[in-house]
């Protein structure tokens, strides 16, 4: 997403955004068959992707021009993301106001006027419906 967002040529942007969505397109069916990235147990890989995936719809879709699709349009990836968000102890560590302010205020090259766009309201606590895939570790 950063290579797409900071691209200074159309070719560089096209290459980067294609890779972003190739990865999302690979993850979607993978998470239909696997509870977590590496199988039935949550691992560090899940938590590392979580921090990026969490920012996708509120920030990367618009700010970094990764707007071919919203992450929420990938049902398995979206369910996986909400499941991790709802994991005990996680909700209190996520501060969307700080995330938005950081991205939209710190990249003057992309957003010189520091305008934070109106984002869709996301119900992060909506049931993730991932109970039929694997088991929680």
mmCIF file with all atom_site columns, C-alpha atoms in Angstrom:
data_model
loop_
_atom_site.group_PDB
_atom_site.id
_atom_site.type_symbol
_atom_site.label_atom_id
_atom_site.label_alt_id
_atom_site.label_comp_id
_atom_site.label_asym_id
_atom_site.label_entity_id
_atom_site.label_seq_id
_atom_site.pdbx_PDB_ins_code
_atom_site.Cartn_x
_atom_site.Cartn_y
_atom_site.Cartn_z
_atom_site.occupancy
_atom_site.B_iso_or_equiv
_atom_site.pdbx_formal_charge
_atom_site.auth_seq_id
_atom_site.auth_comp_id
_atom_site.auth_asym_id
_atom_site.auth_atom_id
_atom_site.pdbx_PDB_model_num
ATOM 1   C CA . UNK A 1 1   ? 0.000   0.000   0.000   1.00 0.00 ? 1   UNK A CA 1
ATOM 2   C CA . UNK A 1 2   ? 2.858   2.387   0.670   1.00 0.00 ? 2   UNK A CA 1
ATOM 3   C CA . UNK A 1 3   ? 4.375   1.820   -2.761  1.00 0.00 ? 3   UNK A CA 1
ATOM 4   C CA . UNK A 1 4   ? 1.000   2.614   -4.303  1.00 0.00 ? 4   UNK A CA 1
ATOM 5   C CA . UNK A 1 5   ? 0.386   5.608   -2.073  1.00 0.00 ? 5   UNK A CA 1
ATOM 6   C CA . UNK A 1 6   ? 3.764   7.207   -2.605  1.00 0.00 ? 6   UNK A CA 1
ATOM 7   C CA . UNK A 1 7   ? 4.148   6.331   -6.279  1.00 0.00 ? 7   UNK A CA 1
ATOM 8   C CA . UNK A 1 8   ? 5.264   9.234   -8.417  1.00 0.00 ? 8   UNK A CA 1
ATOM 9   C CA . UNK A 1 9   ? 4.565   7.635   -11.788 1.00 0.00 ? 9   UNK A CA 1
ATOM 10  C CA . UNK A 1 10  ? 1.531   5.918   -13.180 1.00 0.00 ? 10  UNK A CA 1
ATOM 11  C CA . UNK A 1 11  ? 3.564   2.797   -13.956 1.00 0.00 ? 11  UNK A CA 1
ATOM 12  C CA . UNK A 1 12  ? 4.862   2.538   -10.380 1.00 0.00 ? 12  UNK A CA 1
ATOM 13  C CA . UNK A 1 13  ? 1.359   3.030   -8.983  1.00 0.00 ? 13  UNK A CA 1
ATOM 14  C CA . UNK A 1 14  ? -0.178  0.497   -11.385 1.00 0.00 ? 14  UNK A CA 1
ATOM 15  C CA . UNK A 1 15  ? 2.406   -2.130  -10.451 1.00 0.00 ? 15  UNK A CA 1
ATOM 16  C CA . UNK A 1 16  ? 2.034   -1.562  -6.709  1.00 0.00 ? 16  UNK A CA 1
ATOM 17  C CA . UNK A 1 17  ? -1.764  -1.453  -6.599  1.00 0.00 ? 17  UNK A CA 1
ATOM 18  C CA . UNK A 1 18  ? -1.939  -4.583  -8.768  1.00 0.00 ? 18  UNK A CA 1
ATOM 19  C CA . UNK A 1 19  ? 0.217   -6.403  -6.199  1.00 0.00 ? 19  UNK A CA 1
ATOM 20  C CA . UNK A 1 20  ? -1.960  -5.170  -3.314  1.00 0.00 ? 20  UNK A CA 1
ATOM 21  C CA . UNK A 1 21  ? -5.097  -6.575  -4.886  1.00 0.00 ? 21  UNK A CA 1
ATOM 22  C CA . UNK A 1 22  ? -3.403  -9.763  -6.076  1.00 0.00 ? 22  UNK A CA 1
ATOM 23  C CA . UNK A 1 23  ? -2.592  -10.402 -2.429  1.00 0.00 ? 23  UNK A CA 1
ATOM 24  C CA . UNK A 1 24  ? -6.140  -9.653  -1.275  1.00 0.00 ? 24  UNK A CA 1
ATOM 25  C CA . UNK A 1 25  ? -7.498  -11.837 -4.074  1.00 0.00 ? 25  UNK A CA 1
ATOM 26  C CA . UNK A 1 26  ? -5.227  -14.670 -2.863  1.00 0.00 ? 26  UNK A CA 1
ATOM 27  C CA . UNK A 1 27  ? -6.139  -14.183 0.806   1.00 0.00 ? 27  UNK A CA 1
ATOM 28  C CA . UNK A 1 28  ? -9.904  -14.316 0.255   1.00 0.00 ? 28  UNK A CA 1
ATOM 29  C CA . UNK A 1 29  ? -10.177 -17.997 -0.796  1.00 0.00 ? 29  UNK A CA 1
ATOM 30  C CA . UNK A 1 30  ? -7.304  -18.924 1.539   1.00 0.00 ? 30  UNK A CA 1
ATOM 31  C CA . UNK A 1 31  ? -9.269  -17.634 4.522   1.00 0.00 ? 31  UNK A CA 1
ATOM 32  C CA . UNK A 1 32  ? -12.364 -19.458 3.286   1.00 0.00 ? 32  UNK A CA 1
ATOM 33  C CA . UNK A 1 33  ? -10.462 -22.713 3.888   1.00 0.00 ? 33  UNK A CA 1
ATOM 34  C CA . UNK A 1 34  ? -8.275  -21.692 6.854   1.00 0.00 ? 34  UNK A CA 1
ATOM 35  C CA . UNK A 1 35  ? -9.286  -20.053 10.106  1.00 0.00 ? 35  UNK A CA 1
ATOM 36  C CA . UNK A 1 36  ? -6.027  -18.115 10.201  1.00 0.00 ? 36  UNK A CA 1
ATOM 37  C CA . UNK A 1 37  ? -3.196  -17.354 7.804   1.00 0.00 ? 37  UNK A CA 1
ATOM 38  C CA . UNK A 1 38  ? -1.146  -20.435 8.597   1.00 0.00 ? 38  UNK A CA 1
ATOM 39  C CA . UNK A 1 39  ? -3.932  -22.814 9.592   1.00 0.00 ? 39  UNK A CA 1
ATOM 40  C CA . UNK A 1 40  ? -6.136  -23.484 12.618  1.00 0.00 ? 40  UNK A CA 1
ATOM 41  C CA . UNK A 1 41  ? -4.107  -21.443 15.134  1.00 0.00 ? 41  UNK A CA 1
ATOM 42  C CA . UNK A 1 42  ? -3.549  -17.730 15.253  1.00 0.00 ? 42  UNK A CA 1
ATOM 43  C CA . UNK A 1 43  ? 0.093   -16.744 14.764  1.00 0.00 ? 43  UNK A CA 1
ATOM 44  C CA . UNK A 1 44  ? 2.240   -13.633 14.609  1.00 0.00 ? 44  UNK A CA 1
ATOM 45  C CA . UNK A 1 45  ? 1.551   -13.534 10.859  1.00 0.00 ? 45  UNK A CA 1
ATOM 46  C CA . UNK A 1 46  ? -2.129  -12.861 11.571  1.00 0.00 ? 46  UNK A CA 1
ATOM 47  C CA . UNK A 1 47  ? -1.366  -10.023 13.965  1.00 0.00 ? 47  UNK A CA 1
ATOM 48  C CA . UNK A 1 48  ? 1.091   -8.446  11.550  1.00 0.00 ? 48  UNK A CA 1
ATOM 49  C CA . UNK A 1 49  ? -1.454  -8.478  8.735   1.00 0.00 ? 49  UNK A CA 1
ATOM 50  C CA . UNK A 1 50  ? -4.157  -7.309  11.156  1.00 0.00 ? 50  UNK A CA 1
ATOM 51  C CA . UNK A 1 51  ? -2.498  -3.918  11.637  1.00 0.00 ? 51  UNK A CA 1
ATOM 52  C CA . UNK A 1 52  ? -2.425  -3.338  7.881   1.00 0.00 ? 52  UNK A CA 1
ATOM 53  C CA . UNK A 1 53  ? -5.867  -4.781  7.175   1.00 0.00 ? 53  UNK A CA 1
ATOM 54  C CA . UNK A 1 54  ? -7.419  -2.702  9.965   1.00 0.00 ? 54  UNK A CA 1
ATOM 55  C CA . UNK A 1 55  ? -6.261  0.480   8.243   1.00 0.00 ? 55  UNK A CA 1
ATOM 56  C CA . UNK A 1 56  ? -7.309  -0.537  4.753   1.00 0.00 ? 56  UNK A CA 1
ATOM 57  C CA . UNK A 1 57  ? -10.877 0.783   4.510   1.00 0.00 ? 57  UNK A CA 1
ATOM 58  C CA . UNK A 1 58  ? -10.459 3.855   6.772   1.00 0.00 ? 58  UNK A CA 1
ATOM 59  C CA . UNK A 1 59  ? -7.117  4.960   5.297   1.00 0.00 ? 59  UNK A CA 1
ATOM 60  C CA . UNK A 1 60  ? -5.421  3.025   2.504   1.00 0.00 ? 60  UNK A CA 1
ATOM 61  C CA . UNK A 1 61  ? -8.462  2.758   0.218   1.00 0.00 ? 61  UNK A CA 1
ATOM 62  C CA . UNK A 1 62  ? -8.657  6.549   -0.146  1.00 0.00 ? 62  UNK A CA 1
ATOM 63  C CA . UNK A 1 63  ? -5.375  8.028   1.074   1.00 0.00 ? 63  UNK A CA 1
ATOM 64  C CA . UNK A 1 64  ? -3.107  5.605   -0.801  1.00 0.00 ? 64  UNK A CA 1
ATOM 65  C CA . UNK A 1 65  ? -5.469  5.233   -3.773  1.00 0.00 ? 65  UNK A CA 1
ATOM 66  C CA . UNK A 1 66  ? -5.942  1.480   -3.227  1.00 0.00 ? 66  UNK A CA 1
ATOM 67  C CA . UNK A 1 67  ? -9.555  1.838   -4.254  1.00 0.00 ? 67  UNK A CA 1
ATOM 68  C CA . UNK A 1 68  ? -10.288 -1.019  -6.624  1.00 0.00 ? 68  UNK A CA 1
ATOM 69  C CA . UNK A 1 69  ? -12.325 -2.530  -3.788  1.00 0.00 ? 69  UNK A CA 1
ATOM 70  C CA . UNK A 1 70  ? -12.976 -2.101  -0.101  1.00 0.00 ? 70  UNK A CA 1
ATOM 71  C CA . UNK A 1 71  ? -11.616 -4.775  2.207   1.00 0.00 ? 71  UNK A CA 1
ATOM 72  C CA . UNK A 1 72  ? -15.168 -5.276  3.460   1.00 0.00 ? 72  UNK A CA 1
ATOM 73  C CA . UNK A 1 73  ? -16.050 -6.548  -0.032  1.00 0.00 ? 73  UNK A CA 1
ATOM 74  C CA . UNK A 1 74  ? -13.962 -9.668  0.698   1.00 0.00 ? 74  UNK A CA 1
ATOM 75  C CA . UNK A 1 75  ? -16.271 -11.640 3.035   1.00 0.00 ? 75  UNK A CA 1
ATOM 76  C CA . UNK A 1 76  ? -13.689 -14.092 4.386   1.00 0.00 ? 76  UNK A CA 1
ATOM 77  C CA . UNK A 1 77  ? -10.971 -11.506 4.856   1.00 0.00 ? 77  UNK A CA 1
ATOM 78  C CA . UNK A 1 78  ? -13.475 -9.115  6.410   1.00 0.00 ? 78  UNK A CA 1
ATOM 79  C CA . UNK A 1 79  ? -14.702 -11.790 8.818   1.00 0.00 ? 79  UNK A CA 1
ATOM 80  C CA . UNK A 1 80  ? -11.109 -12.685 9.727   1.00 0.00 ? 80  UNK A CA 1
ATOM 81  C CA . UNK A 1 81  ? -10.347 -9.014  10.399  1.00 0.00 ? 81  UNK A CA 1
ATOM 82  C CA . UNK A 1 82  ? -13.396 -8.524  12.618  1.00 0.00 ? 82  UNK A CA 1
ATOM 83  C CA . UNK A 1 83  ? -12.610 -11.742 14.477  1.00 0.00 ? 83  UNK A CA 1
ATOM 84  C CA . UNK A 1 84  ? -9.139  -10.469 15.341  1.00 0.00 ? 84  UNK A CA 1
ATOM 85  C CA . UNK A 1 85  ? -10.496 -7.033  16.246  1.00 0.00 ? 85  UNK A CA 1
ATOM 86  C CA . UNK A 1 86  ? -12.946 -8.713  18.635  1.00 0.00 ? 86  UNK A CA 1
ATOM 87  C CA . UNK A 1 87  ? -10.197 -10.858 20.204  1.00 0.00 ? 87  UNK A CA 1
ATOM 88  C CA . UNK A 1 88  ? -10.067 -10.217 23.976  1.00 0.00 ? 88  UNK A CA 1
ATOM 89  C CA . UNK A 1 89  ? -7.979  -7.164  24.811  1.00 0.00 ? 89  UNK A CA 1
ATOM 90  C CA . UNK A 1 90  ? -7.647  -5.839  21.255  1.00 0.00 ? 90  UNK A CA 1
ATOM 91  C CA . UNK A 1 91  ? -10.515 -3.352  20.970  1.00 0.00 ? 91  UNK A CA 1
ATOM 92  C CA . UNK A 1 92  ? -9.001  -1.109  23.630  1.00 0.00 ? 92  UNK A CA 1
ATOM 93  C CA . UNK A 1 93  ? -5.716  -0.877  21.740  1.00 0.00 ? 93  UNK A CA 1
ATOM 94  C CA . UNK A 1 94  ? -7.227  0.411   18.494  1.00 0.00 ? 94  UNK A CA 1
ATOM 95  C CA . UNK A 1 95  ? -7.763  4.169   18.259  1.00 0.00 ? 95  UNK A CA 1
ATOM 96  C CA . UNK A 1 96  ? -9.174  5.015   14.857  1.00 0.00 ? 96  UNK A CA 1
ATOM 97  C CA . UNK A 1 97  ? -9.118  8.753   15.584  1.00 0.00 ? 97  UNK A CA 1
ATOM 98  C CA . UNK A 1 98  ? -5.342  8.583   16.066  1.00 0.00 ? 98  UNK A CA 1
ATOM 99  C CA . UNK A 1 99  ? -4.859  6.367   13.019  1.00 0.00 ? 99  UNK A CA 1
ATOM 100 C CA . UNK A 1 100 ? -6.800  8.759   10.784  1.00 0.00 ? 100 UNK A CA 1
ATOM 101 C CA . UNK A 1 101 ? -5.110  11.848  12.160  1.00 0.00 ? 101 UNK A CA 1
ATOM 102 C CA . UNK A 1 102 ? -1.660  10.321  11.736  1.00 0.00 ? 102 UNK A CA 1
ATOM 103 C CA . UNK A 1 103 ? -2.089  9.308   8.103   1.00 0.00 ? 103 UNK A CA 1
ATOM 104 C CA . UNK A 1 104 ? -4.059  12.293  6.868   1.00 0.00 ? 104 UNK A CA 1
ATOM 105 C CA . UNK A 1 105 ? -1.886  14.845  8.700   1.00 0.00 ? 105 UNK A CA 1
ATOM 106 C CA . UNK A 1 106 ? 1.608   13.386  8.230   1.00 0.00 ? 106 UNK A CA 1
ATOM 107 C CA . UNK A 1 107 ? 1.810   12.977  4.445   1.00 0.00 ? 107 UNK A CA 1
ATOM 108 C CA . UNK A 1 108 ? 1.829   16.538  3.127   1.00 0.00 ? 108 UNK A CA 1
ATOM 109 C CA . UNK A 1 109 ? 2.807   15.321  -0.344  1.00 0.00 ? 109 UNK A CA 1
ATOM 110 C CA . UNK A 1 110 ? -0.431  13.318  -0.554  1.00 0.00 ? 110 UNK A CA 1
ATOM 111 C CA . UNK A 1 111 ? -2.753  15.473  1.550   1.00 0.00 ? 111 UNK A CA 1
ATOM 112 C CA . UNK A 1 112 ? -1.345  19.012  1.851   1.00 0.00 ? 112 UNK A CA 1
ATOM 113 C CA . UNK A 1 113 ? -4.525  20.451  3.367   1.00 0.00 ? 113 UNK A CA 1
ATOM 114 C CA . UNK A 1 114 ? -4.863  17.762  6.052   1.00 0.00 ? 114 UNK A CA 1
ATOM 115 C CA . UNK A 1 115 ? -8.414  16.902  5.115   1.00 0.00 ? 115 UNK A CA 1
ATOM 116 C CA . UNK A 1 116 ? -9.751  13.766  6.757   1.00 0.00 ? 116 UNK A CA 1
ATOM 117 C CA . UNK A 1 117 ? -12.420 12.306  4.492   1.00 0.00 ? 117 UNK A CA 1
ATOM 118 C CA . UNK A 1 118 ? -15.741 11.159  5.802   1.00 0.00 ? 118 UNK A CA 1
ATOM 119 C CA . UNK A 1 119 ? -15.455 7.416   6.125   1.00 0.00 ? 119 UNK A CA 1
ATOM 120 C CA . UNK A 1 120 ? -18.246 4.884   6.139   1.00 0.00 ? 120 UNK A CA 1
ATOM 121 C CA . UNK A 1 121 ? -19.425 3.828   9.568   1.00 0.00 ? 121 UNK A CA 1
ATOM 122 C CA . UNK A 1 122 ? -18.094 0.362   10.232  1.00 0.00 ? 122 UNK A CA 1
ATOM 123 C CA . UNK A 1 123 ? -19.587 -1.916  12.868  1.00 0.00 ? 123 UNK A CA 1
ATOM 124 C CA . UNK A 1 124 ? -16.411 -3.644  14.000  1.00 0.00 ? 124 UNK A CA 1
ATOM 125 C CA . UNK A 1 125 ? -18.393 -5.647  16.546  1.00 0.00 ? 125 UNK A CA 1
ATOM 126 C CA . UNK A 1 126 ? -20.714 -7.173  13.950  1.00 0.00 ? 126 UNK A CA 1
ATOM 127 C CA . UNK A 1 127 ? -20.528 -10.968 14.310  1.00 0.00 ? 127 UNK A CA 1
ATOM 128 C CA . UNK A 1 128 ? -17.663 -12.300 12.222  1.00 0.00 ? 128 UNK A CA 1
ATOM 129 C CA . UNK A 1 129 ? -19.336 -15.669 11.548  1.00 0.00 ? 129 UNK A CA 1
ATOM 130 C CA . UNK A 1 130 ? -16.035 -17.532 11.356  1.00 0.00 ? 130 UNK A CA 1
ATOM 131 C CA . UNK A 1 131 ? -17.042 -20.250 13.820  1.00 0.00 ? 131 UNK A CA 1
ATOM 132 C CA . UNK A 1 132 ? -17.224 -22.975 11.184  1.00 0.00 ? 132 UNK A CA 1
ATOM 133 C CA . UNK A 1 133 ? -13.587 -22.605 10.126  1.00 0.00 ? 133 UNK A CA 1
ATOM 134 C CA . UNK A 1 134 ? -10.999 -24.236 12.368  1.00 0.00 ? 134 UNK A CA 1
ATOM 135 C CA . UNK A 1 135 ? -10.885 -23.423 16.071  1.00 0.00 ? 135 UNK A CA 1
ATOM 136 C CA . UNK A 1 136 ? -9.754  -20.459 18.074  1.00 0.00 ? 136 UNK A CA 1
ATOM 137 C CA . UNK A 1 137 ? -6.293  -21.095 19.551  1.00 0.00 ? 137 UNK A CA 1
#
